[in-house]
Coordinates of C-alpha atoms in Angstrom, one line a residue:
M735 CA 0.0 0.0 0.0
S736 CA 1.4 3.4 -0.9
K737 CA 2.1 6.1 1.6
T738 CA -0.3 8.4 -0.2
L739 CA -3.2 5.9 0.0
L740 CA -2.5 5.1 3.6
G741 CA -2.4 8.8 4.5
S742 CA -5.7 9.3 2.7
L743 CA -7.3 6.4 4.6
V744 CA -6.1 7.8 8.0
V745 CA -7.3 11.4 7.2
G746 CA -10.7 10.0 6.0
A747 CA -11.0 8.0 9.2
M748 CA -10.2 11.0 11.3
L749 CA -12.7 13.2 9.4
S750 CA -15.5 10.6 9.8
T751 CA -14.8 10.3 13.5
S752 CA -14.8 14.1 13.8
T753 CA -18.1 14.3 11.9
A754 CA -19.6 11.6 14.2
L755 CA -18.6 13.5 17.3
A756 CA -20.1 16.7 15.9
E757 CA -23.4 15.0 15.1
E758 CA -23.7 13.7 18.7
D759 CA -22.7 16.9 20.6
Q760 CA -24.6 20.2 20.5
V761 CA -22.5 23.1 19.1
F762 CA -22.6 26.4 21.0
G763 CA -21.3 29.8 19.8
W764 CA -18.9 31.9 21.9
V765 CA -22.0 34.0 23.0
E766 CA -25.3 32.3 23.8
N767 CA -28.5 33.1 25.6
A768 CA -28.8 31.1 28.8
T769 CA -31.8 30.9 31.2
L770 CA -31.1 30.9 35.0
Q771 CA -33.4 28.4 36.8
P772 CA -35.8 28.5 38.5
W773 CA -36.4 32.2 37.8
G774 CA -36.5 31.9 34.0
I775 CA -34.2 34.9 33.5
T776 CA -32.6 34.8 30.0
V777 CA -29.2 36.5 29.9
K778 CA -26.3 36.7 27.5
A779 CA -23.5 34.3 28.4
K780 CA -20.0 34.4 27.1
L781 CA -18.4 31.0 26.7
D782 CA -14.8 31.5 27.7
S783 CA -12.4 28.6 27.3
G784 CA -9.8 30.7 29.0
A785 CA -11.7 30.5 32.3
L786 CA -12.0 27.4 34.4
T787 CA -15.0 28.3 36.6
S788 CA -18.1 30.0 35.4
S789 CA -18.9 33.5 36.9
L790 CA -22.2 35.2 37.6
D791 CA -22.8 38.9 38.2
A792 CA -23.8 39.2 41.8
R793 CA -24.0 42.3 44.1
D794 CA -24.0 42.7 47.9
I795 CA -22.3 39.4 48.5
E796 CA -22.4 38.3 52.1
L797 CA -21.3 35.1 53.8
F798 CA -23.4 33.8 56.7
E799 CA -24.1 30.7 58.8
Q800 CA -27.3 28.8 58.7
D801 CA -27.8 25.4 60.5
D802 CA -24.1 25.2 61.1
E803 CA -23.3 25.5 57.4
E804 CA -21.8 28.3 55.4
W805 CA -24.2 30.1 53.0
V806 CA -24.0 33.0 50.7
R807 CA -26.6 35.8 50.3
F808 CA -26.3 38.0 47.2
R809 CA -28.4 40.1 44.9
L810 CA -28.9 39.4 41.2
K811 CA -29.5 42.4 39.0
L812 CA -30.0 41.0 35.5
E813 CA -31.9 42.3 32.5
D814 CA -34.0 39.6 31.0
Q815 CA -33.1 39.4 27.3
E816 CA -36.7 38.3 26.3
S817 CA -38.8 40.9 28.3
G818 CA -36.3 43.7 28.9
E819 CA -37.3 43.7 32.6
V820 CA -34.7 43.9 35.3
F821 CA -34.7 41.0 37.8
S822 CA -33.3 42.2 41.1
D823 CA -33.9 39.6 43.8
E824 CA -31.9 38.6 46.9
I825 CA -30.8 35.0 46.6
E826 CA -29.5 32.6 49.3
R827 CA -27.5 29.5 48.4
P828 CA -25.2 27.1 50.4
L829 CA -21.5 27.9 49.9
H830 CA -20.1 25.2 47.6
R831 CA -16.5 26.3 48.0
E832 CA -14.3 29.4 47.9
Q833 CA -12.1 30.2 44.9
T834 CA -8.9 32.1 44.9
V835 CA -8.4 34.1 41.7
R836 CA -5.1 35.5 40.8
G837 CA -4.8 38.2 38.2
A838 CA -3.2 41.5 37.3
G839 CA -5.0 43.1 40.2
G840 CA -3.7 40.7 42.8
R841 CA -5.5 37.9 44.6
D842 CA -9.2 37.8 45.1
E843 CA -11.4 35.3 47.1
R844 CA -14.8 34.5 45.6
P845 CA -17.6 32.4 46.9
V846 CA -18.8 29.6 44.6
V847 CA -22.4 28.3 44.6
L848 CA -24.2 25.7 42.6
M849 CA -27.0 26.9 40.4
E850 CA -29.0 25.6 37.4
L851 CA -29.0 27.1 33.9
C852 CA -30.8 26.1 30.7
M853 CA -28.6 25.9 27.6
G854 CA -30.2 24.5 24.5
D855 CA -32.8 22.0 25.7
T856 CA -30.9 20.8 28.8
I857 CA -30.7 22.1 32.4
Y858 CA -27.1 22.0 33.9
E859 CA -26.3 22.3 37.6
E860 CA -23.0 24.1 37.6
Q861 CA -20.5 26.0 39.8
F862 CA -20.6 29.8 39.6
S863 CA -18.2 32.1 41.3
L864 CA -20.0 35.3 42.4
R865 CA -18.5 38.7 41.6
D866 CA -19.7 42.1 40.6
R867 CA -19.6 42.0 36.8
E868 CA -21.5 45.3 36.3
E869 CA -18.6 46.7 34.3
M870 CA -18.5 43.6 32.1
L871 CA -20.3 43.2 28.8
Y872 CA -21.7 39.8 29.7
P873 CA -23.3 39.2 33.1
L874 CA -22.6 35.4 32.8
L875 CA -19.4 33.9 31.9
L876 CA -19.3 30.1 31.3
G877 CA -15.9 28.5 31.9
R878 CA -14.3 25.2 30.8
R879 CA -16.0 23.2 33.5
T880 CA -19.4 24.1 32.2
I881 CA -18.5 24.1 28.5
S882 CA -17.2 20.5 28.9
H883 CA -20.7 19.5 29.8
L884 CA -22.5 21.4 27.0
G885 CA -20.8 20.0 23.9
L886 CA -18.7 21.7 21.3
L887 CA -17.7 25.4 21.2
D888 CA -17.6 27.1 17.8
V889 CA -15.6 30.3 18.4
R890 CA -16.5 31.7 15.0
N891 CA -20.3 31.9 15.7
T892 CA -22.8 33.3 18.2
F893 CA -26.3 32.3 19.3
L894 CA -26.4 28.8 17.8
Q895 CA -28.7 27.4 20.5
E896 CA -31.8 29.0 22.0
P897 CA -32.6 28.0 25.6
G898 CA -35.8 26.0 25.6
C899 CA -36.1 24.0 28.8
D900 CA -39.5 22.9 30.1
E901 CA -40.6 20.6 32.9
N902 CA -39.5 17.6 30.8
A903 CA -36.0 18.9 30.1
D904 CA -33.0 16.6 30.8
V905 CA -31.1 17.7 34.0
V906 CA -27.4 17.2 34.2
P907 CA -26.5 17.2 37.9
H908 CA -23.2 18.8 39.2
D909 CA -20.3 16.5 38.7
P910 CA -18.3 16.2 41.9
E911 CA -15.2 15.4 39.9
D912 CA -15.3 19.0 38.6
D913 CA -14.3 20.0 42.2
Q914 CA -10.9 18.2 41.7
S915 CA -9.9 20.0 38.5

């Protein structure tokens, strides 16, 4: 068998494998609409493969104790993309963990909570670090932990999937192995 023929067979096999993977996985653009559950707030989300943990715009973040557990109280102030109304409620969630972020501005400790969001037709329970993102263009940033559960990321496109979760939507629970990475 000639090297050219062998090379063609290998490339063909790789392309068919790639095509099969793409047919199984949903493909998301680098910006998508996501719906925060259970409130049904649709916000723009930037899918950022450079970030590990997802981040949500939260204000007035306060740690407190409840039933001998650490909790986080925070205010969401998000504009719903569908209605244009501003959702501004105080939320309380158990503290999942604390995250240390190192950047040009130094070190920053952020609380991380588990929350659910609808992407495409599936609800995902994911980790979100809480931080004031008022100055940011996107109130929701989805990092690699979340992107790895969604499917494929097409950095050339935006808004490839519309959130459409109902009471029969598949739910992907938080993966405890994500806490190790």
